Amino acid sequence: MAGDADDPSTPEGLARLDARKSDARDLVDGQLPMSAREEQISLAFTRMITYAAGCAVKTHDTDYEGVDLTITSSVEYKRILGPQFDLQLKATIQHGRLTDEHLAWPMKVKPYRKLVRGNDGKRHIPAYLGVLLLPEDATRWVDVDENRLITESRMFWQAASEFPGETTSESTHTVHLPRSNLFTVEQLLRIMENIGNNEGGAR
């Protein structure tokens, strides 16, 4: 029997019921929560582009250092044999964050500081941020038939070296990822070339 805490006539009960409705919306037929699905789609998207470019993915047991994946190449460039970079991944369906010029992404201060740590030149492996923008309608995330696989998602990226190293915020710090920075096969290879030639890799 429901107690007073579940009584919709009280503020506490109404809040509990709203939370339960939210939890129910977050699940599809008892499957993974939407947040977990977004995370896994971002990992799969990154892998697909990476392997299509002939590069490889290294995984990490934890993301304590703010790194989800490391993208590697086996190509020998002018300065570096086998360049690589660390990638922190995020996913969102919030299209309101997209402007004509960039995707605005608010980061919690702690992961932001981990991402930009080493911008003074001490970081051995360059760090990047990638944010996958998914359609609000989850049924449009992936479409497959016998001829093709289509996703209406796109990932924007930016090198951590392009972000300010310090922030005075105690909660969140908003970064901007240019719309021209699309995570594609061509742009991934350009990143690797720039890192391999010791040209930074940001463009």
C-alpha atoms as one frame of an Amber mdcrd trajectory, in Angstrom:
protein
   0.000   0.000   0.000   1.323   3.446  -0.903   2.395   5.592   2.010   2.224
   9.335   2.439   5.492   9.650   0.499   3.661   8.420  -2.631   0.600  10.646
  -2.160   0.411  12.925  -5.241  -1.412  15.532  -3.174   1.826  16.268  -1.300
   4.904  17.931  -2.851   7.095  15.007  -1.780   4.760  12.434  -3.286   4.418
  14.358  -6.543   8.202  14.601  -6.841   8.530  10.840  -6.330   5.926  10.084
  -8.989   7.545  12.492 -11.449  10.889  10.798 -10.829   9.357   7.391 -11.506
   7.811   8.659 -14.754  11.207  10.032 -15.747  12.848   6.692 -14.998  10.221
   4.934 -17.103  10.815   7.291 -20.044  14.536   6.650 -19.745  13.988   2.971
 -20.492  12.803   1.376 -23.710  11.094  -1.974 -23.141  13.187  -2.545 -20.042
  16.448  -2.114 -21.924  19.434   0.116 -21.235  18.786   3.640 -19.936  19.056
   6.308 -22.620  22.219   7.742 -21.059  23.962   4.363 -21.322  22.788   3.941
 -24.906  24.112   7.392 -25.828  27.479   6.513 -24.304  27.769   3.220 -26.177
  26.656   4.766 -29.478  29.392   7.402 -29.107  31.987   4.662 -28.582  30.698
   2.684 -31.575  30.616   5.801 -33.785  34.215   6.609 -32.877  35.358   3.058
 -33.573  33.641   2.991 -36.965  35.325   6.195 -38.143  38.681   5.185 -36.649
  38.862   1.780 -38.292  37.549   3.138 -41.589  40.576   5.471 -41.500  42.932
   2.525 -40.958  43.718   3.577 -37.411  43.111   1.632 -34.201  41.539   2.085
 -30.779  43.068   1.442 -27.381  40.646   1.110 -24.487  41.187   1.978 -20.835
  39.971   0.029 -17.828  38.923   3.280 -16.162  38.437   6.887 -17.264  39.982
   8.235 -14.072  42.367  10.396 -16.090  39.535  11.746 -18.202  40.368   9.522
 -21.183  37.808   7.187 -22.748  39.824   5.965 -25.739  43.230   6.405 -27.332
  43.307   6.582 -31.136  46.513   5.238 -32.688  48.162   5.122 -36.101  50.998
   2.898 -37.317  52.140   5.340 -40.017  55.646   6.801 -39.941  55.540  10.575
 -40.346  58.366  13.120 -40.462  58.790  13.378 -36.705  56.822  10.533 -35.140
  56.309   6.857 -35.878  52.838   5.787 -34.787  51.205   9.013 -33.552  48.289
   8.772 -31.145  45.945  10.947 -29.138  43.692  10.552 -26.109  39.990  11.178
 -26.562  37.385  12.123 -23.985  33.922  11.312 -25.335  30.525  12.812 -24.613
  27.093  12.391 -26.210  23.980  14.549 -26.197  20.582  15.024 -27.838  20.490
  18.715 -26.871  20.466  20.418 -30.270  19.984  23.797 -28.612  23.715  23.753
 -27.850  24.500  23.967 -31.579  24.957  27.427 -33.108  25.986  28.508 -36.605
  29.641  28.449 -35.550  30.091  25.872 -32.819  28.726  23.352 -30.355  28.750
  24.760 -26.823  29.482  22.063 -24.270  29.435  22.630 -20.488  32.026  20.508
 -18.696  32.283  19.852 -15.005  35.397  21.535 -13.692  37.166  18.370 -12.537
  37.109  16.529 -15.916  37.859  19.817 -17.685  41.012  20.310 -15.645  42.056
  16.735 -16.364  41.528  17.331 -20.080  43.624  20.503 -20.257  46.279  19.347
 -17.802  49.573  19.358 -19.652  48.708  22.241 -21.979  51.977  23.741 -20.768
  53.816  21.237 -22.967  54.256  18.440 -20.440  51.599  16.175 -21.971  53.244
  13.423 -24.020  50.072  12.282 -25.804  47.772  15.047 -27.119  44.255  15.138
 -25.670  41.026  15.812 -27.536  37.350  16.203 -26.703  34.662  14.659 -28.904
  30.929  15.287 -28.489  28.450  13.178 -30.451  25.224  15.007 -31.291  22.391
  12.496 -31.644  18.857  13.042 -32.972  16.326  13.650 -30.212  14.291  10.747
 -31.612  16.201   7.569 -30.738  14.593   5.696 -33.640  16.676   7.887 -35.975
  20.016   7.071 -34.371  20.704   4.169 -36.726  18.874   3.012 -39.845  19.893
  -0.195 -41.597  18.697  -1.947 -44.730  20.329  -4.387 -47.140  22.080  -1.555
 -48.972  23.316   0.792 -46.294  23.772   1.828 -42.684  22.832   5.417 -41.905
  23.111   7.526 -38.787  21.962  11.123 -38.484  24.503  11.655 -35.709  27.670
  13.727 -36.052  30.614  14.216 -33.767  32.364  17.523 -33.204  35.888  17.648
 -31.811  38.513  20.026 -30.508  42.077  19.673 -29.272  42.476  20.301 -25.551
  45.422  22.534 -26.423  42.902  24.972 -27.919  41.097  25.377 -24.583  42.190
  27.803 -21.853  44.291  26.018 -19.265  42.684  27.690 -16.277  39.099  28.299
 -15.224  37.787  30.338 -12.331  34.511  28.438 -12.270  33.861  26.060  -9.408
  31.089  24.100 -11.130  31.137  24.036 -14.942  33.223  25.484 -17.755  31.736
  25.807 -21.245  33.946  24.935 -24.202  33.233  25.512 -27.872  33.786  22.919
 -30.587  33.795  24.444 -34.097  31.168  23.077 -36.482  33.936  22.743 -39.053
  35.594  20.156 -36.787  33.612  17.086 -37.816  35.020  13.716 -36.787  35.356
  12.149 -40.240  37.874   9.811 -41.844  39.504  12.733 -43.635  39.771  14.923
 -40.546  41.027  12.057 -38.390  43.838  11.377 -40.869  44.666  15.087 -40.892
  44.883  15.090 -37.095  47.276  12.136 -37.221  49.372  13.799 -39.923  49.674
  17.013 -37.930  50.629  15.140 -34.767  53.069  12.945 -36.692  54.718  15.947
 -38.291  54.801  17.728 -34.923  52.420  20.413 -36.139  50.047  20.204 -33.177
  47.187  18.252 -34.675  44.486  20.770 -33.846  43.518  21.320 -37.493
